mmCIF file with all atom_site columns, C-alpha atoms and ligand atoms in Angstrom:
data_model
loop_
_atom_site.group_PDB
_atom_site.id
_atom_site.type_symbol
_atom_site.label_atom_id
_atom_site.label_alt_id
_atom_site.label_comp_id
_atom_site.label_asym_id
_atom_site.label_entity_id
_atom_site.label_seq_id
_atom_site.pdbx_PDB_ins_code
_atom_site.Cartn_x
_atom_site.Cartn_y
_atom_site.Cartn_z
_atom_site.occupancy
_atom_site.B_iso_or_equiv
_atom_site.pdbx_formal_charge
_atom_site.auth_seq_id
_atom_site.auth_comp_id
_atom_site.auth_asym_id
_atom_site.auth_atom_id
_atom_site.pdbx_PDB_model_num
ATOM   1   C  CA  . UNK A 1 1   ? 103.710 -45.440 0.480   1.00 39.00 ? 299 UNK A CA  1
ATOM   2   C  CA  . UNK A 1 2   ? 101.761 -46.123 2.992   1.00 44.00 ? 300 UNK A CA  1
ATOM   3   C  CA  . UNK A 1 3   ? 103.997 -49.364 3.861   1.00 50.00 ? 301 UNK A CA  1
ATOM   4   C  CA  . UNK A 1 4   ? 106.891 -46.182 3.507   1.00 46.00 ? 302 UNK A CA  1
ATOM   5   C  CA  . UNK A 1 5   ? 104.764 -44.502 6.972   1.00 43.00 ? 303 UNK A CA  1
ATOM   6   C  CA  . UNK A 1 6   ? 104.724 -47.452 8.906   1.00 46.00 ? 304 UNK A CA  1
ATOM   7   C  CA  . UNK A 1 7   ? 108.086 -48.289 8.743   1.00 48.00 ? 305 UNK A CA  1
ATOM   8   C  CA  . UNK A 1 8   ? 109.306 -45.247 9.222   1.00 36.00 ? 306 UNK A CA  1
ATOM   9   C  CA  . UNK A 1 9   ? 106.977 -45.373 12.041  1.00 39.00 ? 307 UNK A CA  1
ATOM   10  C  CA  . UNK A 1 10  ? 108.070 -48.583 13.369  1.00 42.00 ? 308 UNK A CA  1
ATOM   11  C  CA  . UNK A 1 11  ? 111.722 -47.257 13.102  1.00 38.00 ? 309 UNK A CA  1
ATOM   12  C  CA  . UNK A 1 12  ? 111.183 -44.544 15.218  1.00 37.00 ? 310 UNK A CA  1
ATOM   13  C  CA  . UNK A 1 13  ? 109.984 -46.494 17.743  1.00 38.00 ? 311 UNK A CA  1
ATOM   14  C  CA  . UNK A 1 14  ? 112.360 -49.532 17.162  1.00 40.00 ? 312 UNK A CA  1
ATOM   15  C  CA  . UNK A 1 15  ? 114.615 -46.038 17.670  1.00 38.00 ? 313 UNK A CA  1
ATOM   16  C  CA  . UNK A 1 16  ? 113.579 -45.141 20.842  1.00 36.00 ? 314 UNK A CA  1
ATOM   17  C  CA  . UNK A 1 17  ? 113.917 -48.343 22.354  1.00 39.00 ? 315 UNK A CA  1
ATOM   18  C  CA  . UNK A 1 18  ? 117.096 -48.895 21.548  1.00 37.00 ? 316 UNK A CA  1
ATOM   19  C  CA  . UNK A 1 19  ? 117.878 -45.307 23.302  1.00 37.00 ? 317 UNK A CA  1
ATOM   20  C  CA  . UNK A 1 20  ? 115.960 -46.625 26.363  1.00 37.00 ? 318 UNK A CA  1
ATOM   21  C  CA  . UNK A 1 21  ? 118.338 -49.640 26.532  1.00 38.00 ? 319 UNK A CA  1
ATOM   22  C  CA  . UNK A 1 22  ? 121.254 -47.304 26.560  1.00 40.00 ? 320 UNK A CA  1
ATOM   23  C  CA  . UNK A 1 23  ? 121.223 -46.621 30.010  1.00 39.00 ? 321 UNK A CA  1
ATOM   24  C  CA  . UNK A 1 24  ? 120.872 -50.349 30.944  1.00 42.00 ? 322 UNK A CA  1
ATOM   25  C  CA  . UNK A 1 25  ? 124.566 -51.108 30.794  1.00 43.00 ? 323 UNK A CA  1
ATOM   26  C  CA  . UNK A 1 26  ? 126.264 -53.694 28.938  1.00 50.00 ? 324 UNK A CA  1
ATOM   27  C  CA  . UNK A 1 27  ? 123.138 -56.018 28.622  1.00 46.00 ? 325 UNK A CA  1
ATOM   28  C  CA  . UNK A 1 28  ? 122.824 -58.234 25.391  1.00 46.00 ? 326 UNK A CA  1
ATOM   29  C  CA  . UNK A 1 29  ? 120.840 -57.545 22.717  1.00 45.00 ? 327 UNK A CA  1
ATOM   30  C  CA  . UNK A 1 30  ? 117.232 -59.785 23.172  1.00 43.00 ? 328 UNK A CA  1
ATOM   31  C  CA  . UNK A 1 31  ? 118.198 -63.321 21.911  1.00 41.00 ? 329 UNK A CA  1
ATOM   32  C  CA  . UNK A 1 32  ? 114.997 -63.169 20.499  1.00 49.00 ? 330 UNK A CA  1
ATOM   33  C  CA  . UNK A 1 33  ? 114.769 -60.328 18.709  1.00 47.00 ? 331 UNK A CA  1
ATOM   34  C  CA  . UNK A 1 34  ? 117.039 -61.851 16.032  1.00 51.00 ? 332 UNK A CA  1
ATOM   35  C  CA  . UNK A 1 35  ? 114.528 -64.133 13.926  1.00 58.00 ? 333 UNK A CA  1
ATOM   36  C  CA  . UNK A 1 36  ? 111.420 -61.823 13.462  1.00 67.00 ? 334 UNK A CA  1
ATOM   37  C  CA  . UNK A 1 37  ? 113.933 -58.762 13.068  1.00 74.00 ? 335 UNK A CA  1
ATOM   38  C  CA  . UNK A 1 38  ? 115.644 -60.300 9.786   1.00 81.00 ? 336 UNK A CA  1
ATOM   39  C  CA  . UNK A 1 39  ? 115.732 -57.168 7.062   1.00 88.00 ? 337 UNK A CA  1
ATOM   40  C  CA  . UNK A 1 40  ? 113.869 -58.344 3.979   1.00 88.00 ? 338 UNK A CA  1
ATOM   41  C  CA  . UNK A 1 41  ? 114.753 -57.561 0.515   1.00 84.00 ? 339 UNK A CA  1
ATOM   42  C  CA  . UNK A 1 42  ? 113.468 -54.628 0.787   1.00 84.00 ? 340 UNK A CA  1
ATOM   43  C  CA  . UNK A 1 43  ? 114.627 -53.125 3.787   1.00 88.00 ? 341 UNK A CA  1
ATOM   44  C  CA  . UNK A 1 44  ? 111.826 -53.914 6.182   1.00 92.00 ? 342 UNK A CA  1
ATOM   45  C  CA  . UNK A 1 45  ? 111.659 -56.259 8.826   1.00 94.00 ? 343 UNK A CA  1
ATOM   46  C  CA  . UNK A 1 46  ? 109.146 -59.167 8.718   1.00 95.00 ? 344 UNK A CA  1
ATOM   47  C  CA  . UNK A 1 47  ? 107.310 -57.987 12.007  1.00 96.00 ? 345 UNK A CA  1
ATOM   48  C  CA  . UNK A 1 48  ? 107.146 -54.670 10.352  1.00 96.00 ? 346 UNK A CA  1
ATOM   49  C  CA  . UNK A 1 49  ? 105.863 -56.191 6.573   1.00 97.00 ? 347 UNK A CA  1
ATOM   50  C  CA  . UNK A 1 50  ? 103.330 -58.694 8.413   1.00 97.00 ? 348 UNK A CA  1
ATOM   51  C  CA  . UNK A 1 51  ? 102.134 -55.903 10.358  1.00 97.00 ? 349 UNK A CA  1
ATOM   52  C  CA  . UNK A 1 52  ? 101.673 -53.473 8.229   1.00 97.00 ? 350 UNK A CA  1
ATOM   53  C  CA  . UNK A 1 53  ? 99.934  -55.185 5.572   1.00 97.00 ? 351 UNK A CA  1
ATOM   54  C  CA  . UNK A 1 54  ? 97.082  -56.695 8.308   1.00 98.00 ? 352 UNK A CA  1
ATOM   55  C  CA  . UNK A 1 55  ? 97.090  -53.381 9.339   1.00 98.00 ? 353 UNK A CA  1
ATOM   56  C  CA  . UNK A 1 56  ? 95.549  -52.347 6.036   1.00 98.00 ? 354 UNK A CA  1
ATOM   57  C  CA  . UNK A 1 57  ? 93.654  -55.451 5.357   1.00 98.00 ? 355 UNK A CA  1
ATOM   58  C  CA  . UNK A 1 58  ? 91.623  -54.675 8.790   1.00 98.00 ? 356 UNK A CA  1
ATOM   59  C  CA  . UNK A 1 59  ? 91.514  -50.720 7.237   1.00 98.00 ? 357 UNK A CA  1
ATOM   60  C  CA  . UNK A 1 60  ? 90.319  -52.736 4.047   1.00 98.00 ? 358 UNK A CA  1
ATOM   61  C  CA  . UNK A 1 61  ? 87.727  -54.934 5.877   1.00 98.00 ? 359 UNK A CA  1
ATOM   62  C  CA  . UNK A 1 62  ? 86.736  -52.230 7.978   1.00 98.00 ? 360 UNK A CA  1
ATOM   63  C  CA  . UNK A 1 63  ? 85.647  -49.652 4.744   1.00 98.00 ? 361 UNK A CA  1
ATOM   64  C  CA  . UNK A 1 64  ? 83.703  -52.723 3.601   1.00 98.00 ? 362 UNK A CA  1
ATOM   65  C  CA  . UNK A 1 65  ? 81.541  -53.630 6.341   1.00 98.00 ? 363 UNK A CA  1
ATOM   66  C  CA  . UNK A 1 66  ? 80.860  -49.901 6.286   1.00 98.00 ? 364 UNK A CA  1
ATOM   67  C  CA  . UNK A 1 67  ? 78.911  -50.159 2.669   1.00 98.00 ? 365 UNK A CA  1
ATOM   68  C  CA  . UNK A 1 68  ? 77.636  -53.503 3.453   1.00 98.00 ? 366 UNK A CA  1
ATOM   69  C  CA  . UNK A 1 69  ? 76.245  -51.916 6.124   1.00 98.00 ? 367 UNK A CA  1
ATOM   70  C  CA  . UNK A 1 70  ? 74.937  -48.792 4.042   1.00 98.00 ? 368 UNK A CA  1
ATOM   71  C  CA  . UNK A 1 71  ? 73.679  -50.980 1.289   1.00 97.00 ? 369 UNK A CA  1
ATOM   72  C  CA  . UNK A 1 72  ? 71.386  -53.532 3.829   1.00 96.00 ? 370 UNK A CA  1
ATOM   73  C  CA  . UNK A 1 73  ? 70.516  -49.935 5.353   1.00 93.00 ? 371 UNK A CA  1
ATOM   74  C  CA  . UNK A 1 74  ? 66.946  -48.673 4.533   1.00 89.00 ? 372 UNK A CA  1
ATOM   75  C  CA  . UNK A 1 75  ? 68.454  -45.423 3.557   1.00 93.00 ? 373 UNK A CA  1
ATOM   76  C  CA  . UNK A 1 76  ? 72.039  -45.344 2.935   1.00 96.00 ? 374 UNK A CA  1
ATOM   77  C  CA  . UNK A 1 77  ? 74.226  -43.321 3.916   1.00 98.00 ? 375 UNK A CA  1
ATOM   78  C  CA  . UNK A 1 78  ? 76.102  -42.049 0.033   1.00 98.00 ? 376 UNK A CA  1
ATOM   79  C  CA  . UNK A 1 79  ? 78.924  -40.026 2.106   1.00 98.00 ? 377 UNK A CA  1
ATOM   80  C  CA  . UNK A 1 80  ? 80.155  -42.999 3.782   1.00 98.00 ? 378 UNK A CA  1
ATOM   81  C  CA  . UNK A 1 81  ? 80.068  -45.261 1.083   1.00 98.00 ? 379 UNK A CA  1
ATOM   82  C  CA  . UNK A 1 82  ? 81.687  -43.066 -0.625  1.00 98.00 ? 380 UNK A CA  1
ATOM   83  C  CA  . UNK A 1 83  ? 84.288  -42.524 1.737   1.00 98.00 ? 381 UNK A CA  1
ATOM   84  C  CA  . UNK A 1 84  ? 84.984  -45.854 2.112   1.00 98.00 ? 382 UNK A CA  1
ATOM   85  C  CA  . UNK A 1 85  ? 84.980  -47.021 -1.367  1.00 98.00 ? 383 UNK A CA  1
ATOM   86  C  CA  . UNK A 1 86  ? 87.585  -44.467 -1.933  1.00 98.00 ? 384 UNK A CA  1
ATOM   87  C  CA  . UNK A 1 87  ? 89.963  -45.664 0.394   1.00 98.00 ? 385 UNK A CA  1
ATOM   88  C  CA  . UNK A 1 88  ? 90.188  -49.174 -0.317  1.00 98.00 ? 386 UNK A CA  1
ATOM   89  C  CA  . UNK A 1 89  ? 92.553  -48.449 -3.460  1.00 98.00 ? 387 UNK A CA  1
ATOM   90  C  CA  . UNK A 1 90  ? 94.654  -46.384 -1.159  1.00 97.00 ? 388 UNK A CA  1
ATOM   91  C  CA  . UNK A 1 91  ? 95.056  -48.697 0.753   1.00 98.00 ? 389 UNK A CA  1
ATOM   92  C  CA  . UNK A 1 92  ? 96.133  -51.000 -0.944  1.00 98.00 ? 390 UNK A CA  1
ATOM   93  C  CA  . UNK A 1 93  ? 98.066  -49.179 -3.892  1.00 97.00 ? 391 UNK A CA  1
ATOM   94  C  CA  . UNK A 1 94  ? 101.059 -51.252 -2.797  1.00 95.00 ? 392 UNK A CA  1
ATOM   95  C  CA  . UNK A 1 95  ? 99.861  -54.277 -2.368  1.00 97.00 ? 393 UNK A CA  1
ATOM   96  C  CA  . UNK A 1 96  ? 102.123 -55.845 -4.428  1.00 96.00 ? 394 UNK A CA  1
ATOM   97  C  CA  . UNK A 1 97  ? 105.299 -55.389 -1.706  1.00 95.00 ? 395 UNK A CA  1
ATOM   98  C  CA  . UNK A 1 98  ? 103.042 -56.360 0.613   1.00 96.00 ? 396 UNK A CA  1
ATOM   99  C  CA  . UNK A 1 99  ? 104.790 -60.476 0.465   1.00 97.00 ? 397 UNK A CA  1
ATOM   100 C  CA  . UNK A 1 100 ? 107.863 -60.911 0.090   1.00 95.00 ? 398 UNK A CA  1
ATOM   101 C  CA  . UNK A 1 101 ? 110.381 -63.161 -0.158  1.00 94.00 ? 399 UNK A CA  1
ATOM   102 C  CA  . UNK A 1 102 ? 110.079 -64.626 3.921   1.00 95.00 ? 400 UNK A CA  1
ATOM   103 C  CA  . UNK A 1 103 ? 107.500 -63.016 5.163   1.00 96.00 ? 401 UNK A CA  1
ATOM   104 C  CA  . UNK A 1 104 ? 105.570 -66.512 5.501   1.00 97.00 ? 402 UNK A CA  1
ATOM   105 C  CA  . UNK A 1 105 ? 104.647 -68.561 8.516   1.00 96.00 ? 403 UNK A CA  1
ATOM   106 C  CA  . UNK A 1 106 ? 108.216 -70.065 8.400   1.00 95.00 ? 404 UNK A CA  1
ATOM   107 C  CA  . UNK A 1 107 ? 109.256 -66.815 9.347   1.00 94.00 ? 405 UNK A CA  1
ATOM   108 C  CA  . UNK A 1 108 ? 108.107 -67.444 12.769  1.00 94.00 ? 406 UNK A CA  1
ATOM   109 C  CA  . UNK A 1 109 ? 106.034 -64.490 12.724  1.00 95.00 ? 407 UNK A CA  1
ATOM   110 C  CA  . UNK A 1 110 ? 102.104 -65.047 13.487  1.00 96.00 ? 408 UNK A CA  1
ATOM   111 C  CA  . UNK A 1 111 ? 100.610 -64.862 10.204  1.00 97.00 ? 409 UNK A CA  1
ATOM   112 C  CA  . UNK A 1 112 ? 97.733  -66.395 8.109   1.00 98.00 ? 410 UNK A CA  1
ATOM   113 C  CA  . UNK A 1 113 ? 99.009  -65.945 4.660   1.00 98.00 ? 411 UNK A CA  1
ATOM   114 C  CA  . UNK A 1 114 ? 99.842  -69.656 3.413   1.00 98.00 ? 412 UNK A CA  1
ATOM   115 C  CA  . UNK A 1 115 ? 103.088 -71.254 1.989   1.00 97.00 ? 413 UNK A CA  1
ATOM   116 C  CA  . UNK A 1 116 ? 101.201 -71.042 -1.384  1.00 98.00 ? 414 UNK A CA  1
ATOM   117 C  CA  . UNK A 1 117 ? 101.542 -67.641 -1.912  1.00 98.00 ? 415 UNK A CA  1
ATOM   118 C  CA  . UNK A 1 118 ? 105.487 -68.070 -2.567  1.00 97.00 ? 416 UNK A CA  1
ATOM   119 C  CA  . UNK A 1 119 ? 104.991 -70.918 -4.693  1.00 97.00 ? 417 UNK A CA  1
ATOM   120 C  CA  . UNK A 1 120 ? 103.003 -69.127 -7.203  1.00 97.00 ? 418 UNK A CA  1
ATOM   121 C  CA  . UNK A 1 121 ? 104.149 -65.756 -6.875  1.00 96.00 ? 419 UNK A CA  1
ATOM   122 C  CA  . UNK A 1 122 ? 102.264 -64.979 -10.596 1.00 97.00 ? 420 UNK A CA  1
ATOM   123 C  CA  . UNK A 1 123 ? 98.643  -65.525 -9.261  1.00 98.00 ? 421 UNK A CA  1
ATOM   124 C  CA  . UNK A 1 124 ? 98.697  -64.331 -6.779  1.00 98.00 ? 422 UNK A CA  1
ATOM   125 C  CA  . UNK A 1 125 ? 100.201 -60.812 -8.467  1.00 98.00 ? 423 UNK A CA  1
ATOM   126 C  CA  . UNK A 1 126 ? 96.857  -61.556 -10.983 1.00 98.00 ? 424 UNK A CA  1
ATOM   127 C  CA  . UNK A 1 127 ? 94.497  -62.145 -8.192  1.00 98.00 ? 425 UNK A CA  1
ATOM   128 C  CA  . UNK A 1 128 ? 96.431  -58.395 -6.204  1.00 98.00 ? 426 UNK A CA  1
ATOM   129 C  CA  . UNK A 1 129 ? 95.802  -56.973 -9.809  1.00 98.00 ? 427 UNK A CA  1
ATOM   130 C  CA  . UNK A 1 130 ? 92.031  -58.006 -10.591 1.00 98.00 ? 428 UNK A CA  1
ATOM   131 C  CA  . UNK A 1 131 ? 91.263  -56.588 -6.616  1.00 98.00 ? 429 UNK A CA  1
ATOM   132 C  CA  . UNK A 1 132 ? 92.637  -53.645 -7.335  1.00 98.00 ? 430 UNK A CA  1
ATOM   133 C  CA  . UNK A 1 133 ? 91.059  -53.286 -10.894 1.00 98.00 ? 431 UNK A CA  1
ATOM   134 C  CA  . UNK A 1 134 ? 87.824  -54.305 -9.134  1.00 98.00 ? 432 UNK A CA  1
ATOM   135 C  CA  . UNK A 1 135 ? 88.024  -51.774 -6.589  1.00 98.00 ? 433 UNK A CA  1
ATOM   136 C  CA  . UNK A 1 136 ? 89.058  -49.164 -8.395  1.00 98.00 ? 434 UNK A CA  1
ATOM   137 C  CA  . UNK A 1 137 ? 86.014  -49.766 -10.823 1.00 98.00 ? 435 UNK A CA  1
ATOM   138 C  CA  . UNK A 1 138 ? 83.523  -49.682 -6.731  1.00 98.00 ? 436 UNK A CA  1
ATOM   139 C  CA  . UNK A 1 139 ? 85.396  -45.958 -6.321  1.00 98.00 ? 437 UNK A CA  1
ATOM   140 C  CA  . UNK A 1 140 ? 84.544  -44.638 -9.871  1.00 98.00 ? 438 UNK A CA  1
ATOM   141 C  CA  . UNK A 1 141 ? 80.979  -45.836 -9.359  1.00 98.00 ? 439 UNK A CA  1
ATOM   142 C  CA  . UNK A 1 142 ? 80.781  -44.882 -5.699  1.00 98.00 ? 440 UNK A CA  1
ATOM   143 C  CA  . UNK A 1 143 ? 81.082  -41.251 -6.627  1.00 98.00 ? 441 UNK A CA  1
ATOM   144 C  CA  . UNK A 1 144 ? 78.667  -41.587 -9.164  1.00 98.00 ? 442 UNK A CA  1
ATOM   145 C  CA  . UNK A 1 145 ? 76.183  -42.677 -6.472  1.00 97.00 ? 443 UNK A CA  1
ATOM   146 C  CA  . UNK A 1 146 ? 73.877  -45.129 -7.885  1.00 97.00 ? 444 UNK A CA  1
ATOM   147 C  CA  . UNK A 1 147 ? 72.509  -47.622 -5.796  1.00 97.00 ? 445 UNK A CA  1
ATOM   148 C  CA  . UNK A 1 148 ? 71.950  -50.612 -7.585  1.00 97.00 ? 446 UNK A CA  1
ATOM   149 C  CA  . UNK A 1 149 ? 75.696  -49.994 -9.460  1.00 98.00 ? 447 UNK A CA  1
ATOM   150 C  CA  . UNK A 1 150 ? 77.558  -49.723 -6.242  1.00 98.00 ? 448 UNK A CA  1
ATOM   151 C  CA  . UNK A 1 151 ? 75.961  -52.700 -4.923  1.00 98.00 ? 449 UNK A CA  1
ATOM   152 C  CA  . UNK A 1 152 ? 77.064  -54.788 -7.730  1.00 98.00 ? 450 UNK A CA  1
ATOM   153 C  CA  . UNK A 1 153 ? 80.982  -53.291 -7.850  1.00 98.00 ? 451 UNK A CA  1
ATOM   154 C  CA  . UNK A 1 154 ? 80.598  -54.127 -4.158  1.00 98.00 ? 452 UNK A CA  1
ATOM   155 C  CA  . UNK A 1 155 ? 79.770  -57.617 -4.887  1.00 98.00 ? 453 UNK A CA  1
ATOM   156 C  CA  . UNK A 1 156 ? 82.569  -57.746 -7.842  1.00 98.00 ? 454 UNK A CA  1
ATOM   157 C  CA  . UNK A 1 157 ? 85.208  -56.782 -5.594  1.00 98.00 ? 455 UNK A CA  1
ATOM   158 C  CA  . UNK A 1 158 ? 83.784  -59.179 -2.627  1.00 98.00 ? 456 UNK A CA  1
ATOM   159 C  CA  . UNK A 1 159 ? 84.096  -61.901 -5.113  1.00 98.00 ? 457 UNK A CA  1
ATOM   160 C  CA  . UNK A 1 160 ? 88.094  -61.145 -5.868  1.00 98.00 ? 458 UNK A CA  1
ATOM   161 C  CA  . UNK A 1 161 ? 88.633  -60.658 -2.107  1.00 98.00 ? 459 UNK A CA  1
ATOM   162 C  CA  . UNK A 1 162 ? 87.225  -64.221 -1.136  1.00 98.00 ? 460 UNK A CA  1
ATOM   163 C  CA  . UNK A 1 163 ? 89.062  -65.731 -4.585  1.00 98.00 ? 461 UNK A CA  1
ATOM   164 C  CA  . UNK A 1 164 ? 92.350  -64.740 -2.600  1.00 98.00 ? 462 UNK A CA  1
ATOM   165 C  CA  . UNK A 1 165 ? 91.614  -65.684 1.236   1.00 98.00 ? 463 UNK A CA  1
ATOM   166 C  CA  . UNK A 1 166 ? 90.276  -68.987 -0.604  1.00 97.00 ? 464 UNK A CA  1
ATOM   167 C  CA  . UNK A 1 167 ? 93.725  -69.931 -2.185  1.00 97.00 ? 465 UNK A CA  1
ATOM   168 C  CA  . UNK A 1 168 ? 96.729  -68.189 -0.170  1.00 98.00 ? 466 UNK A CA  1
ATOM   169 C  CA  . UNK A 1 169 ? 94.722  -66.934 3.695   1.00 98.00 ? 467 UNK A CA  1
ATOM   170 C  CA  . UNK A 1 170 ? 94.236  -69.363 6.348   1.00 97.00 ? 468 UNK A CA  1
ATOM   171 C  CA  . UNK A 1 171 ? 91.003  -69.830 8.366   1.00 82.00 ? 469 UNK A CA  1
ATOM   172 C  CA  . UNK A 1 172 ? 88.966  -69.007 4.646   1.00 54.00 ? 470 UNK A CA  1
HETATM 173 C  C1  . HEC B 2 .   ? 95.588  -61.258 -3.076  1.00 73.98 ? 523 HEC B C1  1
HETATM 174 C  C2  . HEC B 2 .   ? 95.298  -61.140 -1.921  1.00 73.98 ? 523 HEC B C2  1
HETATM 175 C  C3  . HEC B 2 .   ? 93.533  -61.264 -0.948  1.00 73.98 ? 523 HEC B C3  1
HETATM 176 C  C4  . HEC B 2 .   ? 93.353  -59.897 -1.617  1.00 73.98 ? 523 HEC B C4  1
HETATM 177 C  C5  . HEC B 2 .   ? 92.947  -59.755 -2.885  1.00 73.98 ? 523 HEC B C5  1
HETATM 178 C  C6  . HEC B 2 .   ? 93.094  -59.823 -0.582  1.00 73.98 ? 523 HEC B C6  1
HETATM 179 N  N1  . HEC B 2 .   ? 93.072  -60.461 0.400   1.00 73.98 ? 523 HEC B N1  1
HETATM 180 FE FE1 . HEC B 2 .   ? 92.254  -60.199 2.718   1.00 73.98 ? 523 HEC B FE1 1
HETATM 181 N  N2  . HEC B 2 .   ? 94.084  -60.839 3.919   1.00 73.98 ? 523 HEC B N2  1
HETATM 182 C  C7  . HEC B 2 .   ? 94.844  -61.631 2.286   1.00 73.98 ? 523 HEC B C7  1
HETATM 183 C  C8  . HEC B 2 .   ? 95.781  -62.646 3.197   1.00 73.98 ? 523 HEC B C8  1
HETATM 184 C  C9  . HEC B 2 .   ? 97.266  -63.263 2.405   1.00 73.98 ? 523 HEC B C9  1
HETATM 185 C  C10 . HEC B 2 .   ? 95.431  -61.875 4.574   1.00 73.98 ? 523 HEC B C10 1
HETATM 186 C  C11 . HEC B 2 .   ? 96.546  -62.832 5.696   1.00 73.98 ? 523 HEC B C11 1
HETATM 187 C  C12 . HEC B 2 .   ? 97.987  -61.574 6.291   1.00 73.98 ? 523 HEC B C12 1
HETATM 188 C  C13 . HEC B 2 .   ? 98.788  -62.337 7.239   1.00 73.98 ? 523 HEC B C13 1
HETATM 189 O  O1  . HEC B 2 .   ? 97.954  -62.788 8.193   1.00 73.98 ? 523 HEC B O1  1
HETATM 190 O  O2  . HEC B 2 .   ? 99.413  -61.603 6.824   1.00 73.98 ? 523 HEC B O2  1
HETATM 191 C  C14 . HEC B 2 .   ? 94.775  -61.128 4.310   1.00 73.98 ? 523 HEC B C14 1
HETATM 192 C  C15 . HEC B 2 .   ? 93.594  -60.809 5.604   1.00 73.98 ? 523 HEC B C15 1
HETATM 193 C  C16 . HEC B 2 .   ? 92.381  -60.311 6.070   1.00 73.98 ? 523 HEC B C16 1
HETATM 194 C  C17 . HEC B 2 .   ? 91.984  -59.261 6.976   1.00 73.98 ? 523 HEC B C17 1
HETATM 195 C  C18 . HEC B 2 .   ? 92.439  -60.040 8.269   1.00 73.98 ? 523 HEC B C18 1
HETATM 196 C  C19 . HEC B 2 .   ? 93.689  -58.572 8.401   1.00 73.98 ? 523 HEC B C19 1
HETATM 197 C  C20 . HEC B 2 .   ? 94.291  -59.163 10.076  1.00 73.98 ? 523 HEC B C20 1
HETATM 198 O  O3  . HEC B 2 .   ? 94.969  -59.138 10.255  1.00 73.98 ? 523 HEC B O3  1
HETATM 199 O  O4  . HEC B 2 .   ? 92.999  -58.049 11.279  1.00 73.98 ? 523 HEC B O4  1
HETATM 200 C  C21 . HEC B 2 .   ? 91.223  -58.784 6.081   1.00 73.98 ? 523 HEC B C21 1
HETATM 201 C  C22 . HEC B 2 .   ? 89.969  -58.150 7.510   1.00 73.98 ? 523 HEC B C22 1
HETATM 202 C  C23 . HEC B 2 .   ? 90.986  -58.984 5.070   1.00 73.98 ? 523 HEC B C23 1
HETATM 203 N  N3  . HEC B 2 .   ? 92.398  -59.464 4.830   1.00 73.98 ? 523 HEC B N3  1
HETATM 204 C  C24 . HEC B 2 .   ? 89.999  -58.852 4.205   1.00 73.98 ? 523 HEC B C24 1
HETATM 205 C  C25 . HEC B 2 .   ? 89.798  -58.169 2.618   1.00 73.98 ? 523 HEC B C25 1
HETATM 206 C  C26 . HEC B 2 .   ? 88.639  -57.631 1.489   1.00 73.98 ? 523 HEC B C26 1
HETATM 207 C  C27 . HEC B 2 .   ? 87.962  -57.196 2.452   1.00 73.98 ? 523 HEC B C27 1
HETATM 208 C  C28 . HEC B 2 .   ? 89.662  -57.385 0.734   1.00 73.98 ? 523 HEC B C28 1
HETATM 209 C  C29 . HEC B 2 .   ? 88.908  -57.482 -0.337  1.00 73.98 ? 523 HEC B C29 1
HETATM 210 C  C30 . HEC B 2 .   ? 88.444  -55.859 -0.372  1.00 73.98 ? 523 HEC B C30 1
HETATM 211 C  C31 . HEC B 2 .   ? 90.678  -58.640 0.616   1.00 73.98 ? 523 HEC B C31 1
HETATM 212 N  N4  . HEC B 2 .   ? 91.252  -59.046 2.333   1.00 73.98 ? 523 HEC B N4  1
HETATM 213 C  C32 . HEC B 2 .   ? 91.473  -58.835 -0.469  1.00 73.98 ? 523 HEC B C32 1
HETATM 214 C  C33 . HEC B 2 .   ? 94.873  -61.808 0.876   1.00 73.98 ? 523 HEC B C33 1
HETATM 215 C  C34 . HEC B 2 .   ? 94.522  -61.053 0.205   1.00 73.98 ? 523 HEC B C34 1
#
């Protein structure tokens, strides 16, 4: 869903760049663009895929910080917690498509995704499923509004982030 929106936006930008280039005579296409412009099985370039997953993960990181800050606050802002918790399943609904073959560091695109992802796809998928289940529970628990239960669901979800990062993300 969201990954397609990103693709559309980036494709529109690329189209604009091409239009701009039309006026500049017969200059050949920049050769350095070809490597990262390789189109993957999902129809996106490596750069688009990596940008999309990093953008979604940044948003998830921000939502997690909001929840964490509020859980530590004397008077937590329940509406802020609920909105942040609800955003996580939305941001990550298509996480199963974020790591297509060819979108690792060997592509030349800067990414913290480790090559181990593509050697253990079944394990990655099971970590994604664990995370998505925990995030769904966190969202529904936040909706119910009990701080102690939210705190527990938050920690359980955080453990699934950590479990994936330990194995599949660089610098962690
Ligand atoms: C199934 C694996 C997996 C799960 C689950 C996961 N992550 Fe990640 N995360 C990654 C990988 C891989 C990267 C590196 C992505 C890249 O650079 O292409 C990453 C990167 C990030 C980044 C950095 C994004 C950027 O480029 O600035 C943040 C922040 C982040 N994750 C937060 C979280 C949080 C918070 C959770 C849990 C709520 C979570 N992640 C769950 C695998 C995962």
